[in-house]
PDB file of C-alpha atoms in Angstrom:
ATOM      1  CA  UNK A 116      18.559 -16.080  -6.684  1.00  0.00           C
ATOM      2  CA  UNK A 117      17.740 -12.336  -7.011  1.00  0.00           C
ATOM      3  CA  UNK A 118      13.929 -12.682  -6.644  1.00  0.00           C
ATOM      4  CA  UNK A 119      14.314 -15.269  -3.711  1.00  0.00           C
ATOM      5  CA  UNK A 120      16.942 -13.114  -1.626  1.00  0.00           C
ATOM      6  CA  UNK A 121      15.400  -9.973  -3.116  1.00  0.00           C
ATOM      7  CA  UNK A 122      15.969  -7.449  -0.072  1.00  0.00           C
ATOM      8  CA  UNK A 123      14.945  -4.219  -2.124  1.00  0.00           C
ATOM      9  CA  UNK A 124      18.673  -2.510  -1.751  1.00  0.00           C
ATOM     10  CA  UNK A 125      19.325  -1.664  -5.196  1.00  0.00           C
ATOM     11  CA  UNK A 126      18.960   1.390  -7.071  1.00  0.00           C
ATOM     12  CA  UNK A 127      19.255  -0.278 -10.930  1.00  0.00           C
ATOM     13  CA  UNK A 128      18.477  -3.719 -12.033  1.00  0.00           C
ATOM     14  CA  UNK A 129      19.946  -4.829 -15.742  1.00  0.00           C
ATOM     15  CA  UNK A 130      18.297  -8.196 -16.713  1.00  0.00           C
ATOM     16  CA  UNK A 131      18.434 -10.341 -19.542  1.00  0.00           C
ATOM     17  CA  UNK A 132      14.585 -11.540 -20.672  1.00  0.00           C
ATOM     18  CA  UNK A 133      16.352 -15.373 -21.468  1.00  0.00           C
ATOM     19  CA  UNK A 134      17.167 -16.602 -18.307  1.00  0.00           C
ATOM     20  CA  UNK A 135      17.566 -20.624 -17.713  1.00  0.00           C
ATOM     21  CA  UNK A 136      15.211 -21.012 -14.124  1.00  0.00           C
ATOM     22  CA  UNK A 137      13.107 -17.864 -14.652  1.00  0.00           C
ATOM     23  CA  UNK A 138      12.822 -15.512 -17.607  1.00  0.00           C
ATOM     24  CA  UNK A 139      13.393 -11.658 -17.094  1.00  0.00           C
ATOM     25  CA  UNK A 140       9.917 -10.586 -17.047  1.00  0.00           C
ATOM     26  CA  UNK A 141       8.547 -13.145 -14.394  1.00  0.00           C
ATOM     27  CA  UNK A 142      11.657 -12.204 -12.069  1.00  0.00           C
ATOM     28  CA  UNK A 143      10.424  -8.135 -13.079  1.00  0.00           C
ATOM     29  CA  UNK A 144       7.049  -8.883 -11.868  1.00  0.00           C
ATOM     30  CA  UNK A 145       7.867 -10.689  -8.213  1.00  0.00           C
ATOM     31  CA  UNK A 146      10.582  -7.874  -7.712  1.00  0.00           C
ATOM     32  CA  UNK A 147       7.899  -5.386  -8.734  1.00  0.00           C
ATOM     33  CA  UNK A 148       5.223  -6.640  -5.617  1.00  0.00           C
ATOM     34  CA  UNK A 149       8.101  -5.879  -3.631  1.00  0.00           C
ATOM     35  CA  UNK A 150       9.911  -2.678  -4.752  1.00  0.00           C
ATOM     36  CA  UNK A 151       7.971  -0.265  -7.007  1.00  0.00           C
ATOM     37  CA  UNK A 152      10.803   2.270  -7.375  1.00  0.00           C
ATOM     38  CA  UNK A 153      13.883   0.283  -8.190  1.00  0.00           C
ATOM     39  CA  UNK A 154      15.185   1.027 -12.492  1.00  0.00           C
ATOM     40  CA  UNK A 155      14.662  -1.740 -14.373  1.00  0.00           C
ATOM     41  CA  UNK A 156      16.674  -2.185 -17.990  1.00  0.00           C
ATOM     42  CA  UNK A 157      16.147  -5.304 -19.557  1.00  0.00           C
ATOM     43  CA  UNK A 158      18.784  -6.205 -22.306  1.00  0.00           C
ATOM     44  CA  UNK A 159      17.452  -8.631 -25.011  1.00  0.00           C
ATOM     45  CA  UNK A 160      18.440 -10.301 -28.222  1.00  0.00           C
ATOM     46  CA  UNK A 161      14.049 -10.385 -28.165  1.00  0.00           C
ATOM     47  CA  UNK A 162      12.492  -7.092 -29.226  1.00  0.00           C
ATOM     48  CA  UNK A 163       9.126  -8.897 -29.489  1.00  0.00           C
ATOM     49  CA  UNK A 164       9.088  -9.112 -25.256  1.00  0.00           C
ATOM     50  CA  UNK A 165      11.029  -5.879 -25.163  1.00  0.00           C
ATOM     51  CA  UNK A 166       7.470  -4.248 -25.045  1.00  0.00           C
ATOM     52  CA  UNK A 167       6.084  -6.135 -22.211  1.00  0.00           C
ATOM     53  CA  UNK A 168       8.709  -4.665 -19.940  1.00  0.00           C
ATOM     54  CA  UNK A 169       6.733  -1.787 -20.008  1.00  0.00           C
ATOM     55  CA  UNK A 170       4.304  -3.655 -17.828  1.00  0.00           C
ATOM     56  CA  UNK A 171       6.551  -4.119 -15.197  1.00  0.00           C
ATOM     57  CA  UNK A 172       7.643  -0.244 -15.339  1.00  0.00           C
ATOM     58  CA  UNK A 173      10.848  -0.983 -16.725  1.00  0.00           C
ATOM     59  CA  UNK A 174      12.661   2.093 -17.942  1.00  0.00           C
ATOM     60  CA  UNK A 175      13.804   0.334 -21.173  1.00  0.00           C
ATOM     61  CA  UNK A 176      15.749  -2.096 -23.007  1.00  0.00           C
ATOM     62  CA  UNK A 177      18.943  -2.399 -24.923  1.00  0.00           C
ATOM     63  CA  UNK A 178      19.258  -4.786 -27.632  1.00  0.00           C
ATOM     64  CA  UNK A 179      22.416  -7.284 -28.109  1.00  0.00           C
ATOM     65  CA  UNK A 180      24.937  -7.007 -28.504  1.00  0.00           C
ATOM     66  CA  UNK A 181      24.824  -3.548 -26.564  1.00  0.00           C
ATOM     67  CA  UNK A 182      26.613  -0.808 -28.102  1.00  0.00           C
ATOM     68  CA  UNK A 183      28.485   1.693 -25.679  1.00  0.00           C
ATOM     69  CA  UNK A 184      26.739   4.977 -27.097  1.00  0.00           C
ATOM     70  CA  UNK A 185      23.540   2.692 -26.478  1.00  0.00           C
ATOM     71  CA  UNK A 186      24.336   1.881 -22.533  1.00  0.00           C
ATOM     72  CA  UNK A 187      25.927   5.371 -21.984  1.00  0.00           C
ATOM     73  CA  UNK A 188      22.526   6.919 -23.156  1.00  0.00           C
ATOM     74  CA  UNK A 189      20.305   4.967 -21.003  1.00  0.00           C
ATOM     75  CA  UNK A 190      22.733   4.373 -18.070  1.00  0.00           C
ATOM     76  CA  UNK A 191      22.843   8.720 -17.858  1.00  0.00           C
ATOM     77  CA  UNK A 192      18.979   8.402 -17.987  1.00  0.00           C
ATOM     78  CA  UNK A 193      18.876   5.675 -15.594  1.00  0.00           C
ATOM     79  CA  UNK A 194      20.713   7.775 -12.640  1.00  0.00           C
ATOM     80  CA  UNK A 195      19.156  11.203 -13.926  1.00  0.00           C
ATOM     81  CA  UNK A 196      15.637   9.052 -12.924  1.00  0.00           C
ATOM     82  CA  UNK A 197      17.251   7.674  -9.276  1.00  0.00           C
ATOM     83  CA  UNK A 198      18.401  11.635  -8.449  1.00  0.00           C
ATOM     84  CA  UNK A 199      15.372  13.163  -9.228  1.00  0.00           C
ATOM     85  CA  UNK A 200      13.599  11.199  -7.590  1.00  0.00           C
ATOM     86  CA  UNK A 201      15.950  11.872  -3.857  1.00  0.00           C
ATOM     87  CA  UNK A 202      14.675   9.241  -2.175  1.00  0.00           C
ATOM     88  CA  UNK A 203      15.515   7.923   1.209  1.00  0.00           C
ATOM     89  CA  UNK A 204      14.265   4.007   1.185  1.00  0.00           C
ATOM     90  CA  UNK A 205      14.243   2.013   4.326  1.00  0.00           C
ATOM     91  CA  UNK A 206      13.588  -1.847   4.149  1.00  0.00           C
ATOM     92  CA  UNK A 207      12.025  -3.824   6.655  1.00  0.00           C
ATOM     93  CA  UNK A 208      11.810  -7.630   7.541  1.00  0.00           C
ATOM     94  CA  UNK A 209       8.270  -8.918   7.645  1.00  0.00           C
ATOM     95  CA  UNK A 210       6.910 -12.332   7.484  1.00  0.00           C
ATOM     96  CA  UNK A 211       6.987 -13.212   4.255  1.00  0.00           C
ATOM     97  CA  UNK A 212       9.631 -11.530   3.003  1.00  0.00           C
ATOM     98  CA  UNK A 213      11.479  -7.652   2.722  1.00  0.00           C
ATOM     99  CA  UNK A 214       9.380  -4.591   2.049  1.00  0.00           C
ATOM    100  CA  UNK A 215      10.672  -1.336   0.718  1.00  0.00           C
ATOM    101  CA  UNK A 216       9.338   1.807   1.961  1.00  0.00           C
ATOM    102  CA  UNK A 217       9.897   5.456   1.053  1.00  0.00           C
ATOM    103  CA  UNK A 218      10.591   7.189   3.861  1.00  0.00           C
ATOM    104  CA  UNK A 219       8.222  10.146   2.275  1.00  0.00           C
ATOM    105  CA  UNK A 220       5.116   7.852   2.304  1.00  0.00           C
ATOM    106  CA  UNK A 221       5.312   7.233   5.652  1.00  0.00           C
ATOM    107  CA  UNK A 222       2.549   8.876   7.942  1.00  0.00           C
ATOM    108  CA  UNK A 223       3.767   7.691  11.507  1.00  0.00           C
ATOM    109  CA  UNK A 224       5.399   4.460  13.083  1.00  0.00           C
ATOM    110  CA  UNK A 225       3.280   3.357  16.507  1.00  0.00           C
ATOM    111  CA  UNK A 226       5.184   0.868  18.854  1.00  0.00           C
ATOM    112  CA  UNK A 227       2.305  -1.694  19.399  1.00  0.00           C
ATOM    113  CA  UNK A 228       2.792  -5.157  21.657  1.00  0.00           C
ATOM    114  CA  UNK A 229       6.303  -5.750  20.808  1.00  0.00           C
ATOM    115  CA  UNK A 230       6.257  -4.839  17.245  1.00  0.00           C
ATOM    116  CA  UNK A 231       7.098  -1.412  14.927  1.00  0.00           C
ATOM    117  CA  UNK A 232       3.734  -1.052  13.009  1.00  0.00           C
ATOM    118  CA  UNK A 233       4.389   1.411   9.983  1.00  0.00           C
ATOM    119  CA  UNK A 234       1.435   3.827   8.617  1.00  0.00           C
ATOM    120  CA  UNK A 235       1.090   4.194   4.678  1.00  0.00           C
ATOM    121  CA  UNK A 236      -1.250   5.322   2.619  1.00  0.00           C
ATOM    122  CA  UNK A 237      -1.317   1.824   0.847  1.00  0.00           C
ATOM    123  CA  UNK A 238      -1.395  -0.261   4.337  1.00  0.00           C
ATOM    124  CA  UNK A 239       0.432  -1.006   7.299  1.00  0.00           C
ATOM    125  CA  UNK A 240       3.482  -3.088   7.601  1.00  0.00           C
ATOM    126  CA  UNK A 241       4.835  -4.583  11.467  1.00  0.00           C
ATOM    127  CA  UNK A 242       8.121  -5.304  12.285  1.00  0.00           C
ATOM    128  CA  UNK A 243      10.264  -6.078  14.885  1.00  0.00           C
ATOM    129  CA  UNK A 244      12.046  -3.296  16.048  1.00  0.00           C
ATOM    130  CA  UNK A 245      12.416  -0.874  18.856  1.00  0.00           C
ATOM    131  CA  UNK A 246      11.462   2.910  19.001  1.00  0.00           C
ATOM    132  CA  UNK A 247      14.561   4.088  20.095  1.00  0.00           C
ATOM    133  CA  UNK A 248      16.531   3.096  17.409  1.00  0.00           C
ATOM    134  CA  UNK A 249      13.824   4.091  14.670  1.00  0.00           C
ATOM    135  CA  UNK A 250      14.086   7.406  16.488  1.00  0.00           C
ATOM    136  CA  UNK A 251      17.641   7.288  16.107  1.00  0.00           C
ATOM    137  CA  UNK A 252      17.494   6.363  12.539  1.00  0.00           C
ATOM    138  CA  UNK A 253      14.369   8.931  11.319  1.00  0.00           C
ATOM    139  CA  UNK A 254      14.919  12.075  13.127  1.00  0.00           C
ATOM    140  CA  UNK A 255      17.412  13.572  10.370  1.00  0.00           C
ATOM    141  CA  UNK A 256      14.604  12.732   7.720  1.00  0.00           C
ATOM    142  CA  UNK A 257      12.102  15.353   9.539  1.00  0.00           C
ATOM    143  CA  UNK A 258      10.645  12.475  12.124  1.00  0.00           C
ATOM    144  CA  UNK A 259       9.381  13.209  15.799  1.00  0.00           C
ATOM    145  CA  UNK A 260       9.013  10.688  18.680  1.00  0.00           C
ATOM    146  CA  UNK A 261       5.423  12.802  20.357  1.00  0.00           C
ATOM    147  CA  UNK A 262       5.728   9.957  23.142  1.00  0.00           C
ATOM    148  CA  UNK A 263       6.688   6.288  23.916  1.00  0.00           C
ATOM    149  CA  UNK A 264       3.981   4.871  21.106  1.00  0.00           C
ATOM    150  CA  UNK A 265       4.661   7.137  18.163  1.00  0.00           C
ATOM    151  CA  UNK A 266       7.314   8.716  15.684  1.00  0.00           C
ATOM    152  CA  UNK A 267       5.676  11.021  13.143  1.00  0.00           C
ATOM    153  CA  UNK A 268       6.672  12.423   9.881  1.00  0.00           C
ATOM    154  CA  UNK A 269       6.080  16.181  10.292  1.00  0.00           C
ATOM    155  CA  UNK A 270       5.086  16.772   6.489  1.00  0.00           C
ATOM    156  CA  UNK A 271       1.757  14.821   7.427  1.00  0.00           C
ATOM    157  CA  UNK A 272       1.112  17.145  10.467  1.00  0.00           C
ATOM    158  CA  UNK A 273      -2.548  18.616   9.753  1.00  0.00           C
ATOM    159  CA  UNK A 274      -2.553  19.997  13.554  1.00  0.00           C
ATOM    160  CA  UNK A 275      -2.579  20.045  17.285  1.00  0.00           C
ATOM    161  CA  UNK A 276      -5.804  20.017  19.192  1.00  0.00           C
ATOM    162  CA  UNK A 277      -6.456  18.506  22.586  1.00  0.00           C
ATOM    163  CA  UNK A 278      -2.839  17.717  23.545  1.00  0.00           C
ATOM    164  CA  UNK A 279      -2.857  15.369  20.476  1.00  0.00           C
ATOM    165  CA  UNK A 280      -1.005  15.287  17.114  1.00  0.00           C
ATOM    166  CA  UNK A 281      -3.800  15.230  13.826  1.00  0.00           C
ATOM    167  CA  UNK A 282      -2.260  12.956  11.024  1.00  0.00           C
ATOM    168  CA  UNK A 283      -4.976  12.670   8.112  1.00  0.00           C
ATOM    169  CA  UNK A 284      -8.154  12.565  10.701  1.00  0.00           C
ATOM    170  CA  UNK A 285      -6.022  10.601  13.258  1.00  0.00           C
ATOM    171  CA  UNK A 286      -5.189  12.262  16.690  1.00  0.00           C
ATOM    172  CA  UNK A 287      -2.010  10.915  18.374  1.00  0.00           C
ATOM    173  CA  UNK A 288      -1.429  11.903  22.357  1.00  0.00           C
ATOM    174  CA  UNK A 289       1.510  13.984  22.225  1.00  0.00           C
ATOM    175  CA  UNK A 290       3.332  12.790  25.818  1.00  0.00           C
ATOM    176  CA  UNK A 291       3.635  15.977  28.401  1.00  0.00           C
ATOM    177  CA  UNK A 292       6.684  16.221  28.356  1.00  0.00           C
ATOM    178  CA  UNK A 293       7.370  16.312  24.675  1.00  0.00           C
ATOM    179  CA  UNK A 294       4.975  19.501  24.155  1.00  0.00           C
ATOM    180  CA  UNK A 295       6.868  22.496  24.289  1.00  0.00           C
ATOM    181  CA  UNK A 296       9.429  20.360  22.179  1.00  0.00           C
ATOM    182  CA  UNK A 297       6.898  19.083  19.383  1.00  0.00           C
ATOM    183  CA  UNK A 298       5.382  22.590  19.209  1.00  0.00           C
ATOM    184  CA  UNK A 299       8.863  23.789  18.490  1.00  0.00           C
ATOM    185  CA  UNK A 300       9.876  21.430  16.164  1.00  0.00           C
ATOM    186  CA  UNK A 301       6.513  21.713  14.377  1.00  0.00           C
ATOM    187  CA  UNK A 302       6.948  25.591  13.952  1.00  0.00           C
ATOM    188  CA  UNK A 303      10.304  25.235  12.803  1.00  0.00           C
ATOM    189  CA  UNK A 304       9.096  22.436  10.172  1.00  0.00           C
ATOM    190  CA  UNK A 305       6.078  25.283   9.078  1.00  0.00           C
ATOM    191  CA  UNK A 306       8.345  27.942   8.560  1.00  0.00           C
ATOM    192  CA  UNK A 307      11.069  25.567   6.530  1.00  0.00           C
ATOM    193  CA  UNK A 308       7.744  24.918   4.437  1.00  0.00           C
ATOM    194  CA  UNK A 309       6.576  28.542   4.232  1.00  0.00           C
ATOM    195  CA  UNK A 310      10.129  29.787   3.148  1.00  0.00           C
TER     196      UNK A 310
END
């Protein structure tokens, strides 16, 4: 039930390895393809498979029957992992499923025929959507709608030339009238960088 309705809004994940339907490390591996940061403890009576779980990143495993001092321990290591990491995660419908996305690996989001189309490094993932509320949604994470087409994440800002925005090689028109307003923003972001 997890893996099917898997919709990449949880921080930790405890799972047993000896599962009736699906064992622990299959169910690992399908919620891996879809969420790469999410903590994964596995708690086994196994300690043979306990070392494959680091092939599906998990953090680690607790053998039964689980001792408090035990959990405690790698609970406390667990969150420590989740706030160093101070990530903001957004998850979108697609297709075939639910994709997670850090809102730090994403370059820009481009409104293209009818459909939110959001540049990674990795790829690009479309959803439905509109750009007002994505706007709504991103500008407190450091976001700027440059026009009708585009919302861009000013850390990936490499410059302005030619009225248009440069996001690694790409130039995006910056709309007239969000110039003065962009080139503000953008100045502000610098300086937060700088300081």
């Amino acid at each position: 039930e997890l893996v099917e309705n898997y919709r990449g809004d949880y921080d930790i994940i405890l799972m047993d390895i000896q599962m009736k339907l699906m064992d622990g490390m299959s169910a690992a591996e399908e919620i891996r393809a879809l969420d790469r940061q999410v903590v994964i403890l596995f708690i086994t009576n196994m300690t043979q498979y306990a070392i494959r779980g680091y092939q599906v990143d998990a953090l680690d495993y607790m053998v039964k029957p689980v001792e408090y001092f035990s959990f405690s321990r790698k609970m406390d290591r667990a969150v420590s992992r989740i706030k160093r990491e101070e990530h903001h995660w957004l998850s979108i419908p697609l297709r075939e499923g639910m994709q997670k996305i850090d809102l730090n690996d994403i370059y820009y989001v481009e409104s293209r025929a009818h459909s939110m189309v959001y540049h990674t490094e990795d790829r690009e993932y479309a959803s439905r959507g509109t750009m007002k509320e994505l706007e709504k949604m991103f500008v407190p994470y450091d976001f700027f709608r440059i026009g009708n087409s585009f919302l861009v994440n000013m850390k990936y800002v490499d410059g302005v030339q030619s009225n248009c925005c440069v996001i690694r090689g790409e130039s995006l028109p910056v709309s007239r009238g969000k110039r003065k307003e962009f080139m503000d923003a953008l100045l502000e972001h610098m300086s937060e960088v700088i300081r």
